[in-house]
Amino acid sequence: MNFLPRFRLILPVMLAALLGAQAAPAAPRDDLLAPVCTGAFGDQMAALQSIARYGVEGGGDAAAWALRVVEAFDGRALRCGADAAFIETGDALLSAATLEPVSAAEAGELSSPSVNLRLRAVSASAAGLLTLMTAPDPAAREAALKVVSKRREAVTADLLERIAAAEADPGLKQAVSELHASMLLNDPDPQNRIQAIRAIGQTASQRNLSLLTQAMSAEKDPQVAAEAQSVIAGIERTLAAGKLMSVLYSGMSYASILFLAALGLAVIFGLMGVINLAQGELIMIGAYSTWLVQEGLRAAAPGLLDYYLILAIPVSFAASAAVGIAMEALIIRRLYTRPLMTLLATWAISLLLINTVRVVFGSQNLEFHQPGYVSGGVQVLGDFIMTMNRLFAIGIAVVAFVAVLWLLRRTMFGLNIRAVTQNREMAGAAGIDTRRIDWMTFGLGSGLAGLAGLALSPLYNVNPNMGANFIVDSFMVVVLGGVGSLLGAVLAALGIGQINVVIEPVYGAVAAKVLVLLLIIGFIQWRPEGLFAPKGRR
Amino acid sequence: MDKVETAAGDQALQVDGLRVAFGDFVAIPNLSFLVNFGEVHGVIGPNGAGKTTLLDAITGKTRPAEGRILLDRHTDLLALDEPKRALAGVGRKFQKPSVFEALSVRENLELALRLRPRSILGELRSWSDPRRKARADEVLEEIGLAARADTPAGALAHGQKQWLEIGMLLMQRPKLLMLDEPVAGMTATETAHTAELIRRLRSPERAILVIEHDMDFVEEIADRVTVLHGGDPIFEGRMADARADARVREVYLGR
Amino acid sequence: MSDARVHHPGLFRATAGAIAVIAVALPILGGVMGGISPYFANIIGQIATFALLAVALDLIWGYAGILSLGHGLFFAMGGYLIAMHLLKAGFEFSGITPDFMIFMGWSEFPGFWAGLEHFPYALALIVLLPGALALVYGFVSFRSRVSGVYFAIITQALTYIAMLLMFRNDTGFGGNNGMTGFAEVLGQPIGAPSVVIGLATVSVLLLLAGFLFAGWLTGTSFGRLLIAIRDDEARLRFLGYETLWPKLAIWSLSAVLAALAGALYVPQVGIINPRLLSPDLSIEIAVWVALGGRGALSGAVIGAVIISALKFWLSGFAPDLWPFILAGVVLVVVVVLPNGLLDLRGLLRQHPALGNILSEKRNG
């Protein structure tokens, strides 16, 4: 038999190879682990960093192993034996290198490695890095990224590059890249630094601006400094534009609420010459109705809770309209020829409403749940985020504007309103039921205020006294815009809203109001009837 | 009734190319006419013909888009504000009686006299001036309200309020006296009384412009009439001729 | 208001008489004879200042037809000025730093406080500053014929903004703590019973003076001019009167009276804070006048007294009830008694049984 001798040779070699193959992966891990147990403090630190590197570079299984080890160290579950490290989990003992269970006897005598704060910082950093690499859930990765940004002890630029490349989620990818870039900013090679600057400059944000400014202050190389300078200037321009848009946007949302409130006022004043000092409270009722819808849904149909804002649209309108109609029917109808008395009466009603609400609901601010569709926003430019809650307010105002315009121009009801506004007696003689028009119009004006209350509930505080904040401005809108003019109300609301929002952060809310008032007083000198005078003889 | 021959007196009021518009609505496109001193001039026309707008333009309540209004040949009314036009000699009686209801008849009349047109303080100090009381007494006689001198004006009957208002205008001896529907809502007796009052008011120093619907009334008191339609003067002349004019009949009288 | 002027000479005399009696009784009963506690006298004094404030508003609203819903601004101006005087005078005299200064972190008063420790100067400012503000604001508004409801709204806005301004600490008037810590007035300790009664008596006397003055003024030809302005300003202009100046005159006078009232109010409550500037308070003044009956000064006094007394009484044991009562009162007055309580006489006369009794009393 000739092949037997060959077999005799091959077998040991194969065995050795098999054994060697099994042993080969273990050996590097053992080498990595050793200094953690036996080394001096500096070596321990280096070892942790190496383990992290090993994990990131190896990926997959290696990374999982590295994470396990580092977490064990961080959690004080690592144990050091004579020549190997172990992990203690509850009542079992695992080999740190293989993660296989071993018996206590095999492990022998164990001690804990020395751990200090510094080392824990490193292990935390390493853990973060590895979690960033391996965790399946993006939220967990995001959290890990936060850790890594703060604790850089185990982090190097090339590791980050690797992780960024492997990252699937685009947002996270960008964030990791930015972190990578900021590390690169400290790279010894000027070309790399320039690259990093350009990369960071892609995203215009306040954070990147300070990052670059900081880097530039320490920069010695003129070429790099120049690059940083120009990129910084670009970011600043974008940020400024974003800020401007943000201000305008805020102004628009405030103007939307003002518009809704003032529209109701203008409708009522235009028709009946009634100045409704209770308009602010009708807004408040709208807001409270919205809250009640929310609470009702919470109790009866929690699954629909998110839709409370939508459901509240008709409810807030109806609630305020109902109160308004009651006001009109019970009290105001008796006072039509005496505008100054109606002023006092509506003030008394406002007092009544505020205190009734206070007694029933208490004086505290109401809590509003933020459904998904009014949370967050769309990033538009620089730091300007177009928030959804403001968009909601603007949307409601636009819809209301269109609806009222259609109502006034295209329906019989609207025609009747306009007729009675211009000449009550003639309209009555023409067969229009002026009484009905009166209370329906009052209801419309009040309902609009209710919508204002709905629109502002995601934005402003809701409490019994909230009406006062809007009433003065609403009056200014009516005075400025001219009575009975829809377009005037829009323009006036926009103007006043924008001025308020622009001046407020710089000089304060009071200065804003003072300025608006002075402007209006000045404007009235020139055009006492407001932007758009009512047509026809009054 | 007796009619005074229209004297060829000086022009008291001259309206030239008047145009008044409210936004898109043109109330008066192009109006020119004259009123002479010593004359009673009627302005008639259907509702919306622009009669009241004309008075508004003359007294200053409305600004015309174009045109010229001269008082007594040399006073450009459009350059003055309302109080100054009144002081220049324009007196207007409104359609709705607008007397000061809270004040007595006498107080209303005394208030209407401006002895010191340049200063209100001076005016108030002259309140006790005997001339004021004397003039008020005169006018009280003229309008026939001497017996009610101390009644609050708000307590007067409708017709009496109209006379009081005319009386207030008389206090100032206006050069141009404009009466906007002076007999609106009056009984037959009151109307007759008013016609007589207006006839008595005729004077060479005064021109009287009367806006009215009541045709018979206008015929009694007016020397000449202008017929307005849509702000356009379609006839000017004697009332009797107006009734005969074809255009006027078609537009207004309907018979 | 197209009602005939409600002329109640009897009521006017009665009211003036009542005020005079109180003015005399206070020092006697409060000081020498006892019977009125300083606390009670203090309340009377406060109510007297409110009544004066109501008279000030009735002058412009009841007689010239100008409604101001921001008269609290002038009231508060007088109050702040007198407070500044009291603090400065007290500091100069005793050297003790008032709480207000400690709160503001000052070691000495700012420059514009100079001279305020002298009462005549302070008094002059109390008359001149609100008057000047009223002149300016009135001129600007009346000239452009801003009137009626628009005017009222803008006065509201003005006082609201002043309130916001004063709530800020860096405006320099104590922020929402206001100014307090008055030690003495005209050299006398402010808490002493005799001073309390003295202040109350002065308030009542000032009310009497203001009331009589207003009564005289409205009876003159100027008063008649104002009534004409109220009832038909357009007509008056067509009669050749420039109505700007009479309105401006009465408006400024009203502001000064309100400021004087405020200057007496603040020492009696011992504090001034920006809440005095709140629009609600200014509207309440109009409520006083409307309740009592505007255009007949007694009505203003009566309305102010009734409502303030009610508020004081209720705040003792049911402060939460007050807004409801106030609102109820206003609604009743406005709907049922358009001319305020003065209408009550007319209404009663219409009632068959009572009416006969009343007429009998007059005739028999």
Short mmCIF file of C-alpha atoms in Angstrom, two decimals, chain C residues 145-358:
data_model
loop_
_atom_site.label_atom_id
_atom_site.label_comp_id
_atom_site.label_asym_id
_atom_site.label_seq_id
_atom_site.Cartn_x
_atom_site.Cartn_y
_atom_site.Cartn_z
CA ARG C 145 -60.97 114.38 13.36
CA VAL C 146 -60.30 111.09 15.04
CA SER C 147 -63.30 110.76 17.23
CA GLY C 148 -65.81 108.52 18.85
CA VAL C 149 -64.93 104.91 18.94
CA TYR C 150 -61.56 105.22 17.23
CA PHE C 151 -60.43 107.80 19.73
CA ALA C 152 -61.55 105.63 22.62
CA ILE C 153 -59.64 102.65 21.29
CA ILE C 154 -56.46 104.60 20.85
CA THR C 155 -56.63 105.98 24.39
CA GLN C 156 -56.95 102.41 25.53
CA ALA C 157 -53.91 101.40 23.57
CA LEU C 158 -51.95 104.30 25.03
CA THR C 159 -52.58 103.34 28.61
CA TYR C 160 -51.96 99.68 27.84
CA ILE C 161 -48.59 100.48 26.40
CA ALA C 162 -47.74 102.75 29.30
CA MET C 163 -48.56 99.84 31.57
CA LEU C 164 -46.27 97.50 29.65
CA LEU C 165 -43.53 100.10 29.79
CA MET C 166 -43.87 100.61 33.51
CA PHE C 167 -43.86 96.90 34.19
CA ARG C 168 -40.29 96.76 32.96
CA ASN C 169 -37.72 97.29 35.63
CA ASP C 170 -35.36 99.13 33.40
CA THR C 171 -37.87 101.89 32.74
CA GLY C 172 -36.74 103.01 36.14
CA PHE C 173 -39.94 103.23 38.09
CA GLY C 174 -39.87 100.08 40.07
CA GLY C 175 -41.18 97.65 37.50
CA ASN C 176 -44.06 95.55 38.65
CA ASN C 177 -43.21 96.22 42.27
CA GLY C 178 -43.94 99.84 41.70
CA MET C 179 -42.78 102.38 44.16
CA THR C 180 -43.54 102.25 47.82
CA GLY C 181 -42.01 102.97 51.14
CA PHE C 182 -43.30 106.47 51.55
CA ALA C 183 -42.19 107.69 54.90
CA GLU C 184 -43.77 111.06 55.18
CA VAL C 185 -45.74 113.72 53.41
CA LEU C 186 -44.88 117.38 53.78
CA GLY C 187 -42.81 116.62 56.81
CA GLN C 188 -45.45 114.59 58.59
CA PRO C 189 -45.15 110.84 59.09
CA ILE C 190 -47.44 109.21 56.63
CA GLY C 191 -48.84 106.57 58.86
CA ALA C 192 -49.91 108.84 61.70
CA PRO C 193 -53.68 108.89 62.22
CA SER C 194 -53.85 112.62 62.01
CA VAL C 195 -52.07 112.56 58.68
CA VAL C 196 -54.33 109.84 57.34
CA ILE C 197 -57.38 111.80 58.27
CA GLY C 198 -55.79 114.96 56.99
CA LEU C 199 -55.12 113.40 53.61
CA ALA C 200 -58.65 112.06 53.45
CA THR C 201 -60.07 115.45 54.27
CA VAL C 202 -57.93 117.12 51.64
CA SER C 203 -59.18 114.60 49.12
CA VAL C 204 -62.77 115.33 49.94
CA LEU C 205 -62.08 119.05 49.81
CA LEU C 206 -60.42 118.74 46.44
CA LEU C 207 -63.39 116.75 45.24
CA LEU C 208 -65.69 119.49 46.44
CA ALA C 209 -63.60 122.14 44.73
CA GLY C 210 -63.43 120.19 41.51
CA PHE C 211 -67.12 119.42 41.61
CA LEU C 212 -68.11 123.02 42.17
CA PHE C 213 -65.70 124.24 39.54
CA ALA C 214 -66.99 121.75 37.00
CA GLY C 215 -70.53 122.69 37.85
CA TRP C 216 -69.79 126.34 37.32
CA LEU C 217 -67.90 125.70 34.08
CA THR C 218 -70.64 123.65 32.52
CA GLY C 219 -73.14 126.37 33.28
CA THR C 220 -71.21 129.00 31.38
CA SER C 221 -71.34 129.66 27.69
CA PHE C 222 -68.30 127.45 27.37
CA GLY C 223 -70.34 124.66 28.84
CA ARG C 224 -73.05 125.24 26.30
CA LEU C 225 -70.46 125.14 23.58
CA LEU C 226 -69.28 121.78 24.85
CA ILE C 227 -72.79 120.42 24.84
CA ALA C 228 -73.21 121.59 21.29
CA ILE C 229 -69.99 119.82 20.39
CA ARG C 230 -71.22 116.68 22.04
CA ASP C 231 -74.56 116.65 20.31
CA ASP C 232 -73.62 117.71 16.82
CA GLU C 233 -70.06 118.74 16.24
CA ALA C 234 -70.49 118.83 12.50
CA ARG C 235 -73.34 121.28 12.85
CA LEU C 236 -71.29 123.51 15.04
CA ARG C 237 -68.54 123.59 12.46
CA PHE C 238 -71.07 124.57 9.85
CA LEU C 239 -71.97 127.42 12.10
CA GLY C 240 -68.42 128.64 11.90
CA TYR C 241 -66.82 127.29 15.06
CA GLU C 242 -63.41 125.70 15.06
CA THR C 243 -64.14 122.96 17.52
CA LEU C 244 -60.52 121.95 18.00
CA TRP C 245 -59.73 124.51 20.69
CA PRO C 246 -62.66 124.00 23.04
CA LYS C 247 -62.14 120.24 22.86
CA LEU C 248 -58.45 120.63 23.52
CA ALA C 249 -59.13 122.92 26.46
CA ILE C 250 -61.57 120.63 28.21
CA TRP C 251 -59.47 117.57 27.41
CA SER C 252 -56.38 119.05 29.00
CA LEU C 253 -58.33 120.32 31.99
CA SER C 254 -59.78 116.87 32.48
CA ALA C 255 -56.29 115.37 32.35
CA VAL C 256 -55.03 117.75 35.00
CA LEU C 257 -57.96 116.99 37.30
CA ALA C 258 -57.33 113.29 36.87
CA ALA C 259 -53.65 113.77 37.67
CA LEU C 260 -54.48 115.70 40.82
CA ALA C 261 -56.80 112.92 41.87
CA GLY C 262 -54.03 110.42 41.31
CA ALA C 263 -51.59 112.51 43.30
CA LEU C 264 -53.93 112.31 46.27
CA TYR C 265 -54.75 108.66 45.80
CA VAL C 266 -51.23 107.30 45.93
CA PRO C 267 -50.17 108.65 49.32
CA GLN C 268 -53.34 107.18 50.78
CA VAL C 269 -52.73 103.69 49.47
CA GLY C 270 -49.03 103.89 50.14
CA ILE C 271 -47.93 102.45 46.83
CA ILE C 272 -48.07 103.05 43.14
CA ASN C 273 -47.74 100.23 40.71
CA PRO C 274 -48.33 99.84 36.99
CA ARG C 275 -51.64 98.08 37.50
CA LEU C 276 -53.13 101.53 37.82
CA LEU C 277 -52.43 101.83 34.11
CA SER C 278 -54.34 98.74 33.15
CA PRO C 279 -57.02 99.28 30.50
CA ASP C 280 -59.56 97.58 32.74
CA LEU C 281 -59.21 100.25 35.37
CA SER C 282 -59.65 103.00 32.83
CA ILE C 283 -62.77 101.36 31.54
CA GLU C 284 -64.07 101.14 35.08
CA ILE C 285 -63.95 104.92 35.30
CA ALA C 286 -66.31 105.05 32.34
CA VAL C 287 -68.51 102.55 34.11
CA TRP C 288 -68.73 104.81 37.16
CA VAL C 289 -69.85 107.70 35.02
CA ALA C 290 -72.23 105.60 32.97
CA LEU C 291 -73.81 104.12 36.07
CA GLY C 292 -74.39 107.41 37.74
CA GLY C 293 -75.54 109.13 34.63
CA ARG C 294 -73.30 111.14 32.42
CA GLY C 295 -73.70 114.79 31.70
CA ALA C 296 -74.82 115.58 35.21
CA LEU C 297 -71.75 115.70 37.38
CA SER C 298 -73.55 114.41 40.43
CA GLY C 299 -74.09 111.22 38.56
CA ALA C 300 -70.37 110.73 38.13
CA VAL C 301 -69.78 111.19 41.84
CA ILE C 302 -72.63 108.88 42.77
CA GLY C 303 -71.54 106.19 40.35
CA ALA C 304 -67.94 106.30 41.53
CA VAL C 305 -68.96 106.18 45.17
CA ILE C 306 -71.36 103.29 44.75
CA ILE C 307 -69.05 101.06 42.77
CA SER C 308 -65.93 101.81 44.79
CA ALA C 309 -67.77 101.27 48.02
CA LEU C 310 -69.11 97.98 46.72
CA LYS C 311 -65.64 96.92 45.71
CA PHE C 312 -64.14 97.79 49.07
CA TRP C 313 -66.92 96.04 50.87
CA LEU C 314 -66.74 92.89 48.81
CA SER C 315 -62.99 92.64 48.69
CA GLY C 316 -63.12 91.92 52.35
CA PHE C 317 -64.94 88.65 52.14
CA ALA C 318 -65.64 87.63 48.54
CA PRO C 319 -63.02 89.07 46.24
CA ASP C 320 -63.69 86.52 43.53
CA LEU C 321 -67.26 87.64 43.31
CA TRP C 322 -66.39 91.18 42.40
CA PRO C 323 -65.82 90.78 38.63
CA PHE C 324 -69.18 89.08 38.26
CA ILE C 325 -70.95 91.79 40.18
CA LEU C 326 -69.23 94.53 38.29
CA ALA C 327 -70.07 92.92 34.97
CA GLY C 328 -73.65 92.43 36.07
CA VAL C 329 -73.99 96.02 37.17
CA VAL C 330 -72.66 97.30 33.88
CA LEU C 331 -74.96 95.11 31.83
CA VAL C 332 -77.99 96.13 33.82
CA VAL C 333 -77.15 99.81 33.62
CA VAL C 334 -76.44 99.72 29.96
CA VAL C 335 -79.55 97.84 28.97
CA VAL C 336 -82.13 99.04 31.41
CA LEU C 337 -80.92 102.48 32.40
CA PRO C 338 -79.24 104.05 29.39
CA ASN C 339 -78.77 107.28 31.23
CA GLY C 340 -77.65 105.64 34.39
CA LEU C 341 -79.23 105.94 37.76
CA LEU C 342 -80.60 109.33 36.87
CA ASP C 343 -83.00 107.44 34.68
CA LEU C 344 -84.31 105.81 37.78
CA ARG C 345 -86.34 108.84 38.59
CA GLY C 346 -87.95 108.79 35.19
CA LEU C 347 -88.54 105.06 35.33
CA LEU C 348 -90.08 105.26 38.74
CA ARG C 349 -92.37 107.97 37.61
CA GLN C 350 -93.66 105.68 34.93
CA HIS C 351 -94.52 103.03 37.43
CA PRO C 352 -98.19 103.57 38.18
CA ALA C 353 -98.22 103.49 41.94
CA LEU C 354 -94.85 104.96 42.69
CA GLY C 355 -95.24 107.54 40.00
CA ASN C 356 -98.29 108.97 41.62
CA ILE C 357 -96.62 109.18 44.96
CA LEU C 358 -93.68 111.01 43.45
#
